[in-house]
Amino acid sequence: MYKHILITTDGSELAQKGVDQGLKLAARLGAKGTVLTVTEPLHPAAARAAIQGGIDDPVARYDQQIDQAMKDRYEAIEQIATRHGATVELLHEIDEFPAEAIVRVAKLKDCDLIVMSSHGRRGIQKMLLGSQTSEVLVNTTVPVLVIR
């Protein structure tokens, strides 16, 4: 059925459910699981504000914080993969537009399923808050499993 599942996470509790379900599915199907986290780059205005606030190298500090967050996240994901007996690859992309990165990675890695979590917001909440899941659904031909 599915041979390579792309599982996305932003590190939130809800996304953790998607990671768990995606890795469980990958293990049951004998598929490879690739877990992707996309973080936004440090915006120039934030870097300027940090410099004005006395931080000498805000980009380096931001990178260090992201690296530490990824190490912690990867450790937790590897434990989940081990618990389910899943094969997992861990990826981190820096992109201003997470949905575009997800679609791009799914295509580059030849994934045949994307697993994402969503709060399921509708109407004005969705318009105001945006939805990476909705953007992925609109811009990919790969099937998407949405976990709520």
mmCIF file of N, CA and C in Angstrom:
data_model
loop_
_atom_site.group_PDB
_atom_site.id
_atom_site.type_symbol
_atom_site.label_atom_id
_atom_site.label_comp_id
_atom_site.label_asym_id
_atom_site.label_seq_id
_atom_site.Cartn_x
_atom_site.Cartn_y
_atom_site.Cartn_z
ATOM 1 N N MET A 1 0.832 -1.181 0.000
ATOM 2 C CA MET A 1 0.000 0.000 0.000
ATOM 3 C C MET A 1 0.880 1.248 0.000
ATOM 4 N N TYR A 2 1.278 1.736 1.167
ATOM 5 C CA TYR A 2 2.173 2.893 1.245
ATOM 6 C C TYR A 2 3.569 2.404 1.574
ATOM 7 N N LYS A 3 4.559 2.996 0.891
ATOM 8 C CA LYS A 3 5.941 2.580 1.082
ATOM 9 C C LYS A 3 6.784 3.622 1.801
ATOM 10 N N HIS A 4 6.385 4.895 1.681
ATOM 11 C CA HIS A 4 7.161 5.978 2.306
ATOM 12 C C HIS A 4 6.197 7.065 2.785
ATOM 13 N N ILE A 5 6.116 7.206 4.100
ATOM 14 C CA ILE A 5 5.168 8.135 4.716
ATOM 15 C C ILE A 5 5.916 9.341 5.261
ATOM 16 N N LEU A 6 5.499 10.531 4.840
ATOM 17 C CA LEU A 6 6.036 11.772 5.382
ATOM 18 C C LEU A 6 5.134 12.209 6.531
ATOM 19 N N ILE A 7 5.732 12.374 7.700
ATOM 20 C CA ILE A 7 4.992 12.751 8.908
ATOM 21 C C ILE A 7 5.505 14.112 9.342
ATOM 22 N N THR A 8 4.598 15.070 9.501
ATOM 23 C CA THR A 8 5.030 16.425 9.844
ATOM 24 C C THR A 8 4.778 16.709 11.318
ATOM 25 N N THR A 9 5.643 17.548 11.880
ATOM 26 C CA THR A 9 5.460 17.953 13.271
ATOM 27 C C THR A 9 6.014 19.350 13.494
ATOM 28 N N ASP A 10 5.323 20.093 14.334
ATOM 29 C CA ASP A 10 5.834 21.391 14.785
ATOM 30 C C ASP A 10 6.234 21.326 16.254
ATOM 31 N N GLY A 11 6.191 20.126 16.804
ATOM 32 C CA GLY A 11 6.569 19.936 18.198
ATOM 33 C C GLY A 11 5.434 20.102 19.191
ATOM 34 N N SER A 12 4.260 20.452 18.710
ATOM 35 C CA SER A 12 3.124 20.653 19.607
ATOM 36 C C SER A 12 2.575 19.305 20.087
ATOM 37 N N GLU A 13 1.751 19.365 21.111
ATOM 38 C CA GLU A 13 1.131 18.152 21.644
ATOM 39 C C GLU A 13 0.253 17.485 20.584
ATOM 40 N N LEU A 14 -0.494 18.294 19.840
ATOM 41 C CA LEU A 14 -1.342 17.745 18.788
ATOM 42 C C LEU A 14 -0.499 17.086 17.701
ATOM 43 N N ALA A 15 0.575 17.730 17.308
ATOM 44 C CA ALA A 15 1.446 17.162 16.272
ATOM 45 C C ALA A 15 2.062 15.850 16.745
ATOM 46 N N GLN A 16 2.296 15.736 18.041
ATOM 47 C CA GLN A 16 2.851 14.511 18.600
ATOM 48 C C GLN A 16 1.915 13.334 18.357
ATOM 49 N N LYS A 17 0.596 13.584 18.381
ATOM 50 C CA LYS A 17 -0.376 12.532 18.071
ATOM 51 C C LYS A 17 -0.202 12.068 16.621
ATOM 52 N N GLY A 18 0.036 13.027 15.732
ATOM 53 C CA GLY A 18 0.262 12.687 14.331
ATOM 54 C C GLY A 18 1.524 11.874 14.133
ATOM 55 N N VAL A 19 2.583 12.230 14.875
ATOM 56 C CA VAL A 19 3.833 11.469 14.801
ATOM 57 C C VAL A 19 3.590 10.043 15.271
ATOM 58 N N ASP A 20 2.906 9.902 16.385
ATOM 59 C CA ASP A 20 2.625 8.576 16.927
ATOM 60 C C ASP A 20 1.808 7.745 15.936
ATOM 61 N N GLN A 21 0.732 8.316 15.423
ATOM 62 C CA GLN A 21 -0.129 7.578 14.485
ATOM 63 C C GLN A 21 0.609 7.267 13.185
ATOM 64 N N GLY A 22 1.381 8.230 12.683
ATOM 65 C CA GLY A 22 2.115 8.026 11.438
ATOM 66 C C GLY A 22 3.165 6.941 11.553
ATOM 67 N N LEU A 23 3.904 6.938 12.667
ATOM 68 C CA LEU A 23 4.929 5.912 12.858
ATOM 69 C C LEU A 23 4.309 4.542 13.116
ATOM 70 N N LYS A 24 3.190 4.523 13.798
ATOM 71 C CA LYS A 24 2.483 3.257 14.017
ATOM 72 C C LYS A 24 2.010 2.685 12.672
ATOM 73 N N LEU A 25 1.466 3.538 11.824
ATOM 74 C CA LEU A 25 1.019 3.110 10.506
ATOM 75 C C LEU A 25 2.202 2.625 9.669
ATOM 76 N N ALA A 26 3.294 3.378 9.691
ATOM 77 C CA ALA A 26 4.485 2.983 8.930
ATOM 78 C C ALA A 26 4.971 1.605 9.360
ATOM 79 N N ALA A 27 5.028 1.373 10.663
ATOM 80 C CA ALA A 27 5.484 0.074 11.172
ATOM 81 C C ALA A 27 4.562 -1.049 10.714
ATOM 82 N N ARG A 28 3.271 -0.833 10.808
ATOM 83 C CA ARG A 28 2.310 -1.886 10.426
ATOM 84 C C ARG A 28 2.359 -2.209 8.941
ATOM 85 N N LEU A 29 2.666 -1.176 8.131
ATOM 86 C CA LEU A 29 2.718 -1.391 6.685
ATOM 87 C C LEU A 29 4.105 -1.786 6.196
ATOM 88 N N GLY A 30 5.099 -1.728 7.093
ATOM 89 C CA GLY A 30 6.475 -1.979 6.672
ATOM 90 C C GLY A 30 7.015 -0.856 5.811
ATOM 91 N N ALA A 31 6.473 0.333 5.995
ATOM 92 C CA ALA A 31 6.879 1.508 5.217
ATOM 93 C C ALA A 31 7.953 2.294 5.960
ATOM 94 N N LYS A 32 8.684 3.071 5.216
ATOM 95 C CA LYS A 32 9.652 3.986 5.820
ATOM 96 C C LYS A 32 8.884 5.220 6.289
ATOM 97 N N GLY A 33 9.266 5.755 7.425
ATOM 98 C CA GLY A 33 8.679 6.994 7.920
ATOM 99 C C GLY A 33 9.718 8.093 7.911
ATOM 100 N N THR A 34 9.385 9.225 7.343
ATOM 101 C CA THR A 34 10.244 10.399 7.393
ATOM 102 C C THR A 34 9.492 11.456 8.181
ATOM 103 N N VAL A 35 10.092 11.921 9.270
ATOM 104 C CA VAL A 35 9.454 12.941 10.095
ATOM 105 C C VAL A 35 10.111 14.276 9.782
ATOM 106 N N LEU A 36 9.288 15.237 9.406
ATOM 107 C CA LEU A 36 9.755 16.557 8.982
ATOM 108 C C LEU A 36 9.280 17.644 9.931
ATOM 109 N N THR A 37 10.223 18.479 10.344
ATOM 110 C CA THR A 37 9.908 19.699 11.075
ATOM 111 C C THR A 37 10.349 20.868 10.207
ATOM 112 N N VAL A 38 9.490 21.856 10.071
ATOM 113 C CA VAL A 38 9.838 23.058 9.318
ATOM 114 C C VAL A 38 9.799 24.242 10.277
ATOM 115 N N THR A 39 10.898 24.965 10.353
ATOM 116 C CA THR A 39 10.927 26.183 11.165
ATOM 117 C C THR A 39 11.167 27.367 10.251
ATOM 118 N N GLU A 40 10.639 28.489 10.679
ATOM 119 C CA GLU A 40 10.834 29.713 9.904
ATOM 120 C C GLU A 40 12.197 30.312 10.222
ATOM 121 N N PRO A 41 12.805 30.979 9.245
ATOM 122 C CA PRO A 41 14.077 31.651 9.524
ATOM 123 C C PRO A 41 13.850 32.840 10.458
ATOM 124 N N LEU A 42 14.920 33.277 11.092
ATOM 125 C CA LEU A 42 14.838 34.458 11.933
ATOM 126 C C LEU A 42 14.590 35.663 11.032
ATOM 127 N N HIS A 43 13.530 36.390 11.304
ATOM 128 C CA HIS A 43 13.194 37.545 10.488
ATOM 129 C C HIS A 43 14.154 38.692 10.792
ATOM 130 N N PRO A 44 14.513 39.459 9.781
ATOM 131 C CA PRO A 44 15.462 40.565 9.972
ATOM 132 C C PRO A 44 15.022 41.554 11.055
ATOM 133 N N ALA A 45 13.737 41.836 11.144
ATOM 134 C CA ALA A 45 13.257 42.772 12.170
ATOM 135 C C ALA A 45 13.504 42.215 13.570
ATOM 136 N N ALA A 46 13.336 40.934 13.749
ATOM 137 C CA ALA A 46 13.586 40.304 15.049
ATOM 138 C C ALA A 46 15.077 40.338 15.365
ATOM 139 N N ALA A 47 15.912 40.121 14.356
ATOM 140 C CA ALA A 47 17.368 40.177 14.564
ATOM 141 C C ALA A 47 17.798 41.588 14.962
ATOM 142 N N ARG A 48 17.239 42.589 14.287
ATOM 143 C CA ARG A 48 17.583 43.982 14.630
ATOM 144 C C ARG A 48 17.144 44.315 16.056
ATOM 145 N N ALA A 49 15.956 43.876 16.430
ATOM 146 C CA ALA A 49 15.469 44.131 17.789
ATOM 147 C C ALA A 49 16.346 43.438 18.821
ATOM 148 N N ALA A 50 16.798 42.233 18.506
ATOM 149 C CA ALA A 50 17.665 41.509 19.436
ATOM 150 C C ALA A 50 19.003 42.221 19.607
ATOM 151 N N ILE A 51 19.542 42.724 18.515
ATOM 152 C CA ILE A 51 20.806 43.472 18.585
ATOM 153 C C ILE A 51 20.628 44.718 19.444
ATOM 154 N N GLN A 52 19.517 45.422 19.230
ATOM 155 C CA GLN A 52 19.232 46.610 20.047
ATOM 156 C C GLN A 52 19.041 46.241 21.511
ATOM 157 N N GLY A 53 18.600 45.027 21.767
ATOM 158 C CA GLY A 53 18.397 44.552 23.134
ATOM 159 C C GLY A 53 19.674 44.015 23.772
ATOM 160 N N GLY A 54 20.780 44.058 23.038
ATOM 161 C CA GLY A 54 22.060 43.659 23.608
ATOM 162 C C GLY A 54 22.549 42.274 23.236
ATOM 163 N N ILE A 55 21.892 41.602 22.339
ATOM 164 C CA ILE A 55 22.348 40.279 21.894
ATOM 165 C C ILE A 55 23.301 40.490 20.720
ATOM 166 N N ASP A 56 24.546 40.029 20.896
ATOM 167 C CA ASP A 56 25.581 40.276 19.894
ATOM 168 C C ASP A 56 25.329 39.598 18.554
ATOM 169 N N ASP A 57 25.003 38.325 18.576
ATOM 170 C CA ASP A 57 24.813 37.564 17.340
ATOM 171 C C ASP A 57 23.487 36.808 17.407
ATOM 172 N N PRO A 58 22.382 37.501 17.123
ATOM 173 C CA PRO A 58 21.071 36.860 17.265
ATOM 174 C C PRO A 58 20.857 35.675 16.331
ATOM 175 N N VAL A 59 21.459 35.702 15.165
ATOM 176 C CA VAL A 59 21.288 34.587 14.232
ATOM 177 C C VAL A 59 21.929 33.322 14.805
ATOM 178 N N ALA A 60 23.129 33.459 15.349
ATOM 179 C CA ALA A 60 23.802 32.304 15.956
ATOM 180 C C ALA A 60 23.005 31.792 17.157
ATOM 181 N N ARG A 61 22.492 32.702 17.962
ATOM 182 C CA ARG A 61 21.704 32.277 19.124
ATOM 183 C C ARG A 61 20.429 31.567 18.678
ATOM 184 N N TYR A 62 19.768 32.111 17.663
ATOM 185 C CA TYR A 62 18.561 31.481 17.126
ATOM 186 C C TYR A 62 18.881 30.079 16.614
ATOM 187 N N ASP A 63 19.973 29.963 15.868
ATOM 188 C CA ASP A 63 20.379 28.657 15.339
ATOM 189 C C ASP A 63 20.660 27.664 16.466
ATOM 190 N N GLN A 64 21.311 28.112 17.531
ATOM 191 C CA GLN A 64 21.589 27.243 18.674
ATOM 192 C C GLN A 64 20.296 26.768 19.331
ATOM 193 N N GLN A 65 19.349 27.678 19.482
ATOM 194 C CA GLN A 65 18.073 27.309 20.092
ATOM 195 C C GLN A 65 17.326 26.292 19.227
ATOM 196 N N ILE A 66 17.334 26.504 17.917
ATOM 197 C CA ILE A 66 16.678 25.573 16.994
ATOM 198 C C ILE A 66 17.374 24.216 17.042
ATOM 199 N N ASP A 67 18.704 24.221 17.031
ATOM 200 C CA ASP A 67 19.447 22.959 17.105
ATOM 201 C C ASP A 67 19.098 22.172 18.360
ATOM 202 N N GLN A 68 19.021 22.854 19.499
ATOM 203 C CA GLN A 68 18.692 22.173 20.745
ATOM 204 C C GLN A 68 17.263 21.633 20.718
ATOM 205 N N ALA A 69 16.347 22.442 20.200
ATOM 206 C CA ALA A 69 14.951 22.000 20.102
ATOM 207 C C ALA A 69 14.843 20.767 19.202
ATOM 208 N N MET A 70 15.599 20.747 18.095
ATOM 209 C CA MET A 70 15.560 19.602 17.187
ATOM 210 C C MET A 70 16.152 18.359 17.856
ATOM 211 N N LYS A 71 17.237 18.506 18.605
ATOM 212 C CA LYS A 71 17.823 17.357 19.312
ATOM 213 C C LYS A 71 16.808 16.754 20.275
ATOM 214 N N ASP A 72 16.144 17.608 21.033
ATOM 215 C CA ASP A 72 15.132 17.130 21.981
ATOM 216 C C ASP A 72 13.975 16.453 21.258
ATOM 217 N N ARG A 73 13.509 17.073 20.198
ATOM 218 C CA ARG A 73 12.385 16.522 19.436
ATOM 219 C C ARG A 73 12.766 15.193 18.790
ATOM 220 N N TYR A 74 13.966 15.144 18.203
ATOM 221 C CA TYR A 74 14.416 13.920 17.544
ATOM 222 C C TYR A 74 14.539 12.763 18.532
ATOM 223 N N GLU A 75 15.017 13.065 19.715
ATOM 224 C CA GLU A 75 15.146 12.019 20.736
ATOM 225 C C GLU A 75 13.782 11.412 21.054
ATOM 226 N N ALA A 76 12.784 12.259 21.225
ATOM 227 C CA ALA A 76 11.432 11.783 21.527
ATOM 228 C C ALA A 76 10.857 10.990 20.353
ATOM 229 N N ILE A 77 11.090 11.452 19.134
ATOM 230 C CA ILE A 77 10.571 10.767 17.946
ATOM 231 C C ILE A 77 11.239 9.408 17.781
ATOM 232 N N GLU A 78 12.542 9.345 18.004
ATOM 233 C CA GLU A 78 13.240 8.068 17.892
ATOM 234 C C GLU A 78 12.717 7.057 18.913
ATOM 235 N N GLN A 79 12.352 7.528 20.096
ATOM 236 C CA GLN A 79 11.768 6.635 21.100
ATOM 237 C C GLN A 79 10.422 6.094 20.627
ATOM 238 N N ILE A 80 9.618 6.956 20.024
ATOM 239 C CA ILE A 80 8.318 6.519 19.495
ATOM 240 C C ILE A 80 8.526 5.495 18.374
ATOM 241 N N ALA A 81 9.469 5.788 17.479
ATOM 242 C CA ALA A 81 9.746 4.873 16.366
ATOM 243 C C ALA A 81 10.193 3.513 16.889
ATOM 244 N N THR A 82 11.061 3.519 17.882
ATOM 245 C CA THR A 82 11.534 2.269 18.474
ATOM 246 C C THR A 82 10.378 1.505 19.107
ATOM 247 N N ARG A 83 9.520 2.217 19.819
ATOM 248 C CA ARG A 83 8.377 1.576 20.473
ATOM 249 C C ARG A 83 7.463 0.884 19.451
ATOM 250 N N HIS A 84 7.305 1.507 18.287
ATOM 251 C CA HIS A 84 6.430 0.931 17.259
ATOM 252 C C HIS A 84 7.172 0.001 16.301
ATOM 253 N N GLY A 85 8.500 -0.009 16.362
ATOM 254 C CA GLY A 85 9.276 -0.824 15.436
ATOM 255 C C GLY A 85 9.327 -0.228 14.045
ATOM 256 N N ALA A 86 9.297 1.107 13.954
ATOM 257 C CA ALA A 86 9.279 1.797 12.660
ATOM 258 C C ALA A 86 10.682 2.254 12.272
ATOM 259 N N THR A 87 10.924 2.265 10.971
ATOM 260 C CA THR A 87 12.142 2.845 10.425
ATOM 261 C C THR A 87 11.859 4.318 10.180
ATOM 262 N N VAL A 88 12.744 5.191 10.705
ATOM 263 C CA VAL A 88 12.460 6.616 10.612
ATOM 264 C C VAL A 88 13.691 7.404 10.172
ATOM 265 N N GLU A 89 13.436 8.400 9.338
ATOM 266 C CA GLU A 89 14.438 9.395 8.959
ATOM 267 C C GLU A 89 13.935 10.722 9.508
ATOM 268 N N LEU A 90 14.835 11.511 10.092
ATOM 269 C CA LEU A 90 14.454 12.785 10.690
ATOM 270 C C LEU A 90 15.001 13.923 9.839
ATOM 271 N N LEU A 91 14.112 14.836 9.465
ATOM 272 C CA LEU A 91 14.502 15.972 8.628
ATOM 273 C C LEU A 91 14.082 17.283 9.273
ATOM 274 N N HIS A 92 14.896 18.297 9.049
ATOM 275 C CA HIS A 92 14.566 19.652 9.489
ATOM 276 C C HIS A 92 14.811 20.594 8.322
ATOM 277 N N GLU A 93 13.810 21.357 7.985
ATOM 278 C CA GLU A 93 13.915 22.360 6.924
ATOM 279 C C GLU A 93 13.674 23.732 7.521
ATOM 280 N N ILE A 94 14.362 24.724 6.993
ATOM 281 C CA ILE A 94 14.097 26.107 7.363
ATOM 282 C C ILE A 94 13.454 26.750 6.146
ATOM 283 N N ASP A 95 12.227 27.216 6.325
ATOM 284 C CA ASP A 95 11.478 27.789 5.214
ATOM 285 C C ASP A 95 10.430 28.738 5.773
ATOM 286 N N GLU A 96 10.270 29.850 5.111
ATOM 287 C CA GLU A 96 9.278 30.836 5.541
ATOM 288 C C GLU A 96 7.848 30.317 5.361
ATOM 289 N N PHE A 97 7.689 29.336 4.475
ATOM 290 C CA PHE A 97 6.370 28.803 4.155
ATOM 291 C C PHE A 97 6.357 27.289 4.405
ATOM 292 N N PRO A 98 5.978 26.866 5.614
ATOM 293 C CA PRO A 98 6.034 25.441 5.962
ATOM 294 C C PRO A 98 5.274 24.527 5.003
ATOM 295 N N ALA A 99 4.099 24.915 4.579
ATOM 296 C CA ALA A 99 3.316 24.056 3.686
ATOM 297 C C ALA A 99 4.058 23.797 2.377
ATOM 298 N N GLU A 100 4.716 24.817 1.858
ATOM 299 C CA GLU A 100 5.479 24.643 0.622
ATOM 300 C C GLU A 100 6.640 23.681 0.838
ATOM 301 N N ALA A 101 7.284 23.772 1.992
ATOM 302 C CA ALA A 101 8.390 22.862 2.304
ATOM 303 C C ALA A 101 7.883 21.428 2.410
ATOM 304 N N ILE A 102 6.733 21.240 3.027
ATOM 305 C CA ILE A 102 6.153 19.902 3.175
ATOM 306 C C ILE A 102 5.863 19.290 1.805
ATOM 307 N N VAL A 103 5.236 20.046 0.938
ATOM 308 C CA VAL A 103 4.912 19.560 -0.404
ATOM 309 C C VAL A 103 6.197 19.248 -1.175
ATOM 310 N N ARG A 104 7.181 20.128 -1.067
ATOM 311 C CA ARG A 104 8.460 19.938 -1.764
ATOM 312 C C ARG A 104 9.170 18.667 -1.277
ATOM 313 N N VAL A 105 9.266 18.489 0.038
ATOM 314 C CA VAL A 105 9.948 17.316 0.590
ATOM 315 C C VAL A 105 9.208 16.032 0.218
ATOM 316 N N ALA A 106 7.892 16.059 0.255
ATOM 317 C CA ALA A 106 7.121 14.867 -0.128
ATOM 318 C C ALA A 106 7.452 14.452 -1.554
ATOM 319 N N LYS A 107 7.583 15.425 -2.426
ATOM 320 C CA LYS A 107 7.900 15.134 -3.820
ATOM 321 C C LYS A 107 9.350 14.666 -3.965
ATOM 322 N N LEU A 108 10.282 15.380 -3.341
ATOM 323 C CA LEU A 108 11.700 15.022 -3.448
ATOM 324 C C LEU A 108 12.011 13.644 -2.870
ATOM 325 N N LYS A 109 11.322 13.292 -1.792
ATOM 326 C CA LYS A 109 11.566 12.005 -1.124
ATOM 327 C C LYS A 109 10.684 10.892 -1.683
ATOM 328 N N ASP A 110 9.865 11.222 -2.666
ATOM 329 C CA ASP A 110 8.971 10.247 -3.293
ATOM 330 C C ASP A 110 8.043 9.588 -2.264
ATOM 331 N N CYS A 111 7.469 10.417 -1.403
ATOM 332 C CA CYS A 111 6.535 9.919 -0.390
ATOM 333 C C CYS A 111 5.181 9.662 -1.038
ATOM 334 N N ASP A 112 4.508 8.640 -0.562
ATOM 335 C CA ASP A 112 3.201 8.323 -1.124
ATOM 336 C C ASP A 112 2.055 8.563 -0.140
ATOM 337 N N LEU A 113 2.376 9.131 1.029
ATOM 338 C CA LEU A 113 1.366 9.555 1.995
ATOM 339 C C LEU A 113 1.981 10.624 2.886
ATOM 340 N N ILE A 114 1.202 11.640 3.202
ATOM 341 C CA ILE A 114 1.607 12.682 4.150
ATOM 342 C C ILE A 114 0.672 12.566 5.352
ATOM 343 N N VAL A 115 1.243 12.524 6.555
ATOM 344 C CA VAL A 115 0.457 12.504 7.783
ATOM 345 C C VAL A 115 0.682 13.829 8.497
ATOM 346 N N MET A 116 -0.421 14.536 8.776
ATOM 347 C CA MET A 116 -0.362 15.833 9.443
ATOM 348 C C MET A 116 -1.431 15.904 10.516
ATOM 349 N N SER A 117 -1.197 16.741 11.493
ATOM 350 C CA SER A 117 -2.218 17.003 12.512
ATOM 351 C C SER A 117 -2.867 18.341 12.213
ATOM 352 N N SER A 118 -4.119 18.473 12.638
ATOM 353 C CA SER A 118 -4.840 19.722 12.431
ATOM 354 C C SER A 118 -5.846 19.916 13.557
ATOM 355 N N HIS A 119 -6.008 21.159 13.952
ATOM 356 C CA HIS A 119 -7.013 21.491 14.961
ATOM 357 C C HIS A 119 -8.422 21.434 14.386
ATOM 358 N N GLY A 120 -8.529 21.458 13.070
ATOM 359 C CA GLY A 120 -9.838 21.382 12.440
ATOM 360 C C GLY A 120 -10.628 22.677 12.546
ATOM 361 N N ARG A 121 -9.923 23.791 12.604
ATOM 362 C CA ARG A 121 -10.624 25.083 12.682
ATOM 363 C C ARG A 121 -11.330 25.368 11.367
ATOM 364 N N ARG A 122 -12.455 26.074 11.481
ATOM 365 C CA ARG A 122 -13.226 26.421 10.292
ATOM 366 C C ARG A 122 -13.555 27.902 10.327
ATOM 367 N N GLY A 123 -14.078 28.350 9.221
ATOM 368 C CA GLY A 123 -14.589 29.712 9.132
ATOM 369 C C GLY A 123 -13.532 30.767 9.397
ATOM 370 N N ILE A 124 -13.917 31.773 10.174
ATOM 371 C CA ILE A 124 -13.056 32.935 10.408
ATOM 372 C C ILE A 124 -11.788 32.554 11.164
ATOM 373 N N GLN A 125 -11.857 31.579 12.076
ATOM 374 C CA GLN A 125 -10.650 31.145 12.796
ATOM 375 C C GLN A 125 -9.611 30.627 11.818
ATOM 376 N N LYS A 126 -10.046 29.853 10.840
ATOM 377 C CA LYS A 126 -9.128 29.305 9.852
ATOM 378 C C LYS A 126 -8.531 30.430 9.017
ATOM 379 N N MET A 127 -9.357 31.397 8.648
ATOM 380 C CA MET A 127 -8.860 32.505 7.843
ATOM 381 C C MET A 127 -7.849 33.339 8.616
ATOM 382 N N LEU A 128 -8.132 33.606 9.870
ATOM 383 C CA LEU A 128 -7.239 34.433 10.677
ATOM 384 C C LEU A 128 -5.959 33.701 11.051
ATOM 385 N N LEU A 129 -6.071 32.448 11.411
ATOM 386 C CA LEU A 129 -4.923 31.697 11.891
ATOM 387 C C LEU A 129 -4.154 31.004 10.769
ATOM 388 N N GLY A 130 -4.800 30.812 9.628
ATOM 389 C CA GLY A 130 -4.173 30.077 8.548
ATOM 390 C C GLY A 130 -4.176 28.599 8.859
ATOM 391 N N SER A 131 -3.867 27.798 7.893
ATOM 392 C CA SER A 131 -3.825 26.362 8.119
ATOM 393 C C SER A 131 -2.807 25.748 7.172
ATOM 394 N N GLN A 132 -1.711 25.269 7.753
ATOM 395 C CA GLN A 132 -0.699 24.603 6.939
ATOM 396 C C GLN A 132 -1.298 23.343 6.306
ATOM 397 N N THR A 133 -2.148 22.661 7.047
ATOM 398 C CA THR A 133 -2.773 21.451 6.527
ATOM 399 C C THR A 133 -3.608 21.773 5.291
ATOM 400 N N SER A 134 -4.412 22.832 5.358
ATOM 401 C CA SER A 134 -5.227 23.222 4.198
ATOM 402 C C SER A 134 -4.360 23.570 2.999
ATOM 403 N N GLU A 135 -3.271 24.266 3.243
ATOM 404 C CA GLU A 135 -2.373 24.627 2.138
ATOM 405 C C GLU A 135 -1.745 23.390 1.508
ATOM 406 N N VAL A 136 -1.354 22.437 2.339
ATOM 407 C CA VAL A 136 -0.782 21.202 1.802
ATOM 408 C C VAL A 136 -1.835 20.472 0.979
ATOM 409 N N LEU A 137 -3.055 20.362 1.507
ATOM 410 C CA LEU A 137 -4.127 19.674 0.788
ATOM 411 C C LEU A 137 -4.369 20.270 -0.592
ATOM 412 N N VAL A 138 -4.291 21.581 -0.684
ATOM 413 C CA VAL A 138 -4.551 22.273 -1.945
ATOM 414 C C VAL A 138 -3.396 22.117 -2.934
ATOM 415 N N ASN A 139 -2.173 21.974 -2.424
ATOM 416 C CA ASN A 139 -0.997 22.051 -3.287
ATOM 417 C C ASN A 139 -0.266 20.734 -3.532
ATOM 418 N N THR A 140 -0.811 19.617 -3.098
ATOM 419 C CA THR A 140 -0.141 18.332 -3.336
ATOM 420 C C THR A 140 -1.079 17.362 -4.015
ATOM 421 N N THR A 141 -0.467 16.423 -4.720
ATOM 422 C CA THR A 141 -1.231 15.319 -5.298
ATOM 423 C C THR A 141 -1.057 14.059 -4.454
ATOM 424 N N VAL A 142 -0.207 14.140 -3.435
ATOM 425 C CA VAL A 142 0.029 13.021 -2.528
ATOM 426 C C VAL A 142 -1.146 12.933 -1.547
ATOM 427 N N PRO A 143 -1.668 11.747 -1.279
ATOM 428 C CA PRO A 143 -2.742 11.632 -0.278
ATOM 429 C C PRO A 143 -2.282 12.156 1.084
ATOM 430 N N VAL A 144 -3.209 12.770 1.816
ATOM 431 C CA VAL A 144 -2.907 13.345 3.124
ATOM 432 C C VAL A 144 -3.854 12.740 4.162
ATOM 433 N N LEU A 145 -3.271 12.208 5.228
ATOM 434 C CA LEU A 145 -4.033 11.700 6.354
ATOM 435 C C LEU A 145 -3.967 12.761 7.444
ATOM 436 N N VAL A 146 -5.111 13.293 7.823
ATOM 437 C CA VAL A 146 -5.176 14.360 8.828
ATOM 438 C C VAL A 146 -5.583 13.755 10.161
ATOM 439 N N ILE A 147 -4.755 14.001 11.173
ATOM 440 C CA ILE A 147 -5.009 13.514 12.525
ATOM 441 C C ILE A 147 -5.533 14.677 13.353
ATOM 442 N N ARG A 148 -6.633 14.430 14.096
ATOM 443 C CA ARG A 148 -7.220 15.475 14.941
ATOM 444 C C ARG A 148 -7.261 14.995 16.357
#
